[in-house]
Amino acid sequence: IEETLRGARKPDVSIPLLLWRMLQASLRGNWEVAGQVAADLVDFAASVDGTLARVLALNAEVPKYLRGEATAERTGAIAALFPNRQEAHALHLAALIEEGRIDEARTEWDRHQAFGIDEAPSDGRWLIHTTYLARVAAGLGDRALAERVHRDLRPFAEWLSMLGPVYTVLPTGIVARHLGIAATALGRWPEAQAHFDLAEARHREWGAHPWLAATLCDRAEMCRQRGRRGDLGTSRRLARGARDLA
């Protein structure tokens, strides 16, 4: 891929190449390289105008997104940039929930109900939109939404969810991780365990440290909620493992 794209300076080629390099470095935990590529992306953004320039500036913060830094701030900017895109608002809701800002997320959810935020887009954006809704359903305790998300995502457990609006890279890892989140919200412990087993295995295989750390955190939360003998210790061990990866 890199050999094919190297040297191109057209937006339709150079942008995917820079995003690919930045994502690759970020998933390997090579934050210095990821930061350098992000700076290149900012420089490239200076050569274009309008919405694309703003999108590229947001993309330059992907390493921060993967490290869990300023997540809601970044996703709020994306939602403002794409006010008519359901997946952008679902992403922002998920980020608020991950930061523990549940009341804000509930207010945003209620505000966007009339907009149809709980309805998946009818194009290729539906997958990432639905994976974001898994986090929303779990955070807001919406069992009906969790049930629907789990049903819709189940056939795509091994797919990779990473595309967002326009050129914005908003990677969330393998779909199995989000199935595990939805199954946890429904109290389906064997299913949640199986989903997290798959997600952890794939993320380890890919060397995707940020996604693996996130999966360990989600599994730790499942153990905490399940509350069986030994689950609390397991939850703490998983949380330590996620912290070490981060």
Coordinates of C-alpha atoms in Angstrom, one line a residue:
I1 CA 0.0 0.0 0.0
E2 CA 2.7 2.4 1.0
E3 CA 4.8 1.7 -2.1
T4 CA 1.7 2.4 -4.3
L5 CA 0.8 5.6 -2.6
R6 CA 4.3 7.0 -1.8
G7 CA 5.0 10.4 -3.3
A8 CA 1.4 11.3 -4.2
R9 CA 0.2 14.7 -3.2
K10 CA -3.4 14.5 -4.3
P11 CA -6.0 14.7 -1.5
D12 CA -7.7 11.4 -2.6
V13 CA -4.4 9.6 -2.2
S14 CA -2.1 11.4 0.2
I15 CA -4.8 11.7 2.9
P16 CA -5.5 8.0 3.2
L17 CA -1.7 7.3 3.2
L18 CA -1.1 9.8 6.1
L19 CA -4.1 8.4 8.0
W20 CA -2.9 4.8 7.5
R21 CA 0.6 5.6 8.8
M22 CA -0.7 7.5 11.8
L23 CA -3.2 4.7 12.7
Q24 CA -0.5 2.0 12.3
A25 CA 1.9 3.9 14.5
S26 CA -0.8 4.6 17.1
L27 CA -2.0 1.0 17.3
R28 CA 1.6 -0.2 17.8
G29 CA 2.0 2.3 20.7
N30 CA 4.6 4.3 18.8
W31 CA 3.3 7.6 19.9
E32 CA 6.4 9.6 18.8
V33 CA 6.0 8.5 15.2
A34 CA 2.2 9.0 15.3
G35 CA 2.7 12.5 16.5
Q36 CA 5.1 13.2 13.7
V37 CA 2.6 11.9 11.1
A38 CA -0.1 14.0 12.8
A39 CA 2.1 17.1 12.3
D40 CA 2.4 16.1 8.6
L41 CA -1.4 15.9 8.4
V42 CA -1.7 19.4 9.9
D43 CA 0.7 20.7 7.3
F44 CA -1.3 19.0 4.5
A45 CA -4.5 20.5 5.9
A46 CA -2.9 24.0 5.4
S47 CA -2.9 23.3 1.7
V48 CA -6.7 22.8 1.4
D49 CA -9.7 24.8 2.3
G50 CA -13.1 24.5 3.9
T51 CA -14.6 21.5 5.6
L52 CA -11.7 19.2 4.5
A53 CA -9.2 21.3 6.2
R54 CA -11.2 21.2 9.5
V55 CA -11.6 17.4 9.1
L56 CA -7.9 16.9 8.7
A57 CA -7.2 19.0 11.7
L58 CA -9.5 16.8 13.8
N59 CA -7.8 13.7 12.3
A60 CA -4.5 14.9 13.6
E61 CA -5.8 14.2 17.1
V62 CA -6.4 10.5 16.4
P63 CA -3.4 9.5 18.5
K64 CA -5.0 11.4 21.5
Y65 CA -8.3 9.7 20.8
L66 CA -6.7 6.3 20.9
R67 CA -4.9 7.1 24.1
G68 CA -8.2 8.3 25.7
E69 CA -7.1 11.9 25.9
A70 CA -9.6 14.7 25.4
T71 CA -12.0 12.2 23.8
A72 CA -15.3 14.1 24.5
E73 CA -13.7 17.4 23.5
R74 CA -12.7 16.0 20.1
T75 CA -15.9 14.1 19.5
G76 CA -17.9 17.2 20.3
A77 CA -16.0 19.1 17.7
I78 CA -16.8 16.3 15.2
A79 CA -20.5 16.4 16.0
A80 CA -20.5 20.2 15.5
L81 CA -18.7 19.8 12.2
F82 CA -21.3 17.2 11.0
P83 CA -24.6 18.2 12.7
N84 CA -26.7 16.0 10.4
R85 CA -24.7 12.8 10.8
Q86 CA -26.2 10.3 13.3
E87 CA -22.9 8.5 13.8
A88 CA -21.1 11.7 14.8
H89 CA -23.6 12.4 17.6
A90 CA -23.6 8.7 18.6
L91 CA -19.8 8.9 18.8
H92 CA -20.0 12.0 21.1
L93 CA -22.5 10.3 23.3
A94 CA -20.2 7.2 23.7
A95 CA -17.3 9.5 24.5
L96 CA -19.3 11.3 27.2
I97 CA -20.3 8.0 28.7
E98 CA -16.7 6.7 28.7
E99 CA -15.7 9.8 30.6
G100 CA -18.4 9.2 33.2
R101 CA -20.5 12.2 32.1
I102 CA -23.7 10.2 32.2
D103 CA -26.1 13.1 32.9
E104 CA -24.7 15.1 30.0
A105 CA -25.0 12.0 27.8
R106 CA -28.6 11.4 28.8
T107 CA -29.5 15.1 28.1
E108 CA -27.8 14.8 24.6
W109 CA -29.6 11.5 24.0
D110 CA -33.0 13.0 24.8
R111 CA -32.2 16.1 22.7
H112 CA -31.4 14.0 19.6
Q113 CA -34.2 11.5 19.8
A114 CA -36.3 13.5 17.4
F115 CA -33.4 13.7 15.1
G116 CA -33.3 9.9 14.9
I117 CA -30.0 9.2 16.4
D118 CA -31.1 5.7 17.4
E119 CA -31.7 4.9 13.7
A120 CA -28.8 3.6 11.8
P121 CA -27.7 5.4 8.6
S122 CA -28.8 3.7 5.4
D123 CA -25.3 3.7 3.9
G124 CA -21.8 2.4 4.8
R125 CA -21.7 4.4 8.0
W126 CA -24.2 2.1 9.8
L127 CA -21.6 -0.3 11.2
I128 CA -19.6 2.3 13.2
H129 CA -22.8 4.1 14.2
T130 CA -24.2 0.9 15.7
T131 CA -21.0 0.1 17.5
Y132 CA -21.1 3.5 19.1
L133 CA -24.7 2.8 20.2
A134 CA -23.5 -0.3 22.1
R135 CA -21.6 2.0 24.5
V136 CA -24.6 4.4 24.7
A137 CA -27.0 1.5 25.5
A138 CA -24.7 0.2 28.2
G139 CA -24.1 3.6 29.7
L140 CA -27.7 4.7 29.8
G141 CA -29.0 1.3 30.9
D142 CA -31.2 1.1 27.8
R143 CA -31.9 -2.7 27.5
A144 CA -34.1 -2.4 24.4
L145 CA -31.4 -0.5 22.6
A146 CA -28.7 -3.0 23.8
E147 CA -30.9 -5.9 22.5
R148 CA -31.2 -4.3 19.1
V149 CA -27.6 -3.5 18.8
H150 CA -26.5 -7.0 19.8
R151 CA -28.9 -8.5 17.3
D152 CA -27.8 -6.2 14.4
L153 CA -24.0 -6.5 15.1
R154 CA -23.9 -10.3 15.7
P155 CA -23.4 -11.3 12.0
F156 CA -20.4 -9.0 11.8
A157 CA -18.4 -10.0 15.0
E158 CA -15.1 -10.3 13.2
W159 CA -15.4 -7.1 11.1
L160 CA -13.3 -4.1 11.9
S161 CA -15.2 -0.9 12.8
M162 CA -13.0 2.1 12.0
L163 CA -14.6 4.4 9.4
G164 CA -16.2 7.7 10.3
P165 CA -17.5 10.7 8.5
V166 CA -15.6 11.8 5.3
Y167 CA -11.9 11.2 5.9
T168 CA -12.2 11.1 9.7
V169 CA -10.6 8.0 11.2
L170 CA -12.4 7.0 14.4
P171 CA -11.2 3.5 15.0
T172 CA -13.0 1.3 17.6
G173 CA -11.6 -2.1 16.9
I174 CA -13.2 -5.4 16.2
V175 CA -17.0 -5.5 16.3
A176 CA -16.8 -8.4 18.8
R177 CA -15.8 -5.9 21.5
H178 CA -19.0 -3.9 21.1
L179 CA -21.0 -7.1 21.1
G180 CA -19.4 -7.9 24.4
I181 CA -20.4 -4.4 25.7
A182 CA -24.1 -5.0 24.6
A183 CA -24.2 -8.5 26.0
T184 CA -22.9 -7.2 29.4
A185 CA -25.6 -4.6 29.4
L186 CA -28.1 -7.4 28.9
G187 CA -26.5 -9.6 31.6
R188 CA -25.7 -12.4 29.1
W189 CA -22.5 -13.4 30.7
P190 CA -21.5 -16.4 28.6
E191 CA -22.1 -14.4 25.4
A192 CA -20.2 -11.4 26.7
Q193 CA -17.3 -13.6 27.7
A194 CA -17.1 -15.2 24.2
H195 CA -17.3 -11.9 22.5
F196 CA -14.5 -10.5 24.7
D197 CA -12.4 -13.6 24.1
L198 CA -12.6 -13.0 20.4
A199 CA -11.9 -9.3 20.6
E200 CA -8.9 -9.8 22.9
A201 CA -7.4 -12.6 20.7
R202 CA -7.7 -10.5 17.6
H203 CA -6.3 -7.3 19.1
R204 CA -3.4 -9.2 20.5
E205 CA -2.8 -10.8 17.1
W206 CA -2.8 -7.4 15.4
G207 CA -0.6 -5.8 18.1
A208 CA -3.3 -3.2 18.5
H209 CA -2.4 -2.0 22.0
P210 CA -5.0 0.7 22.5
W211 CA -7.8 -1.6 21.3
L212 CA -6.5 -4.4 23.5
A213 CA -6.4 -2.1 26.5
A214 CA -10.0 -1.0 25.9
T215 CA -11.1 -4.6 25.6
L216 CA -9.5 -5.5 28.9
C217 CA -11.3 -2.5 30.5
D218 CA -14.6 -3.7 29.1
R219 CA -14.0 -7.3 30.3
A220 CA -13.1 -5.9 33.7
E221 CA -16.4 -4.1 33.8
M222 CA -18.2 -7.3 32.8
C223 CA -16.6 -9.1 35.7
R224 CA -17.4 -6.3 38.1
Q225 CA -21.1 -6.4 37.1
R226 CA -21.3 -10.2 37.1
G227 CA -20.1 -10.4 40.7
R228 CA -19.3 -14.1 40.9
R229 CA -16.7 -15.5 43.3
G230 CA -13.3 -14.3 42.1
D231 CA -14.7 -11.7 39.7
L232 CA -13.6 -8.7 41.7
G233 CA -10.0 -9.9 41.7
T234 CA -10.2 -10.7 38.0
S235 CA -11.6 -7.3 37.3
R236 CA -8.7 -5.6 39.2
R237 CA -6.1 -7.8 37.3
L238 CA -7.6 -6.9 34.0
A239 CA -7.7 -3.2 34.9
R240 CA -4.0 -3.3 35.8
G241 CA -3.2 -5.0 32.5
A242 CA -5.0 -2.3 30.6
R243 CA -3.2 0.4 32.5
D244 CA 0.2 -1.2 31.8
L245 CA -0.7 -1.3 28.0
A246 CA -1.8 2.3 28.1

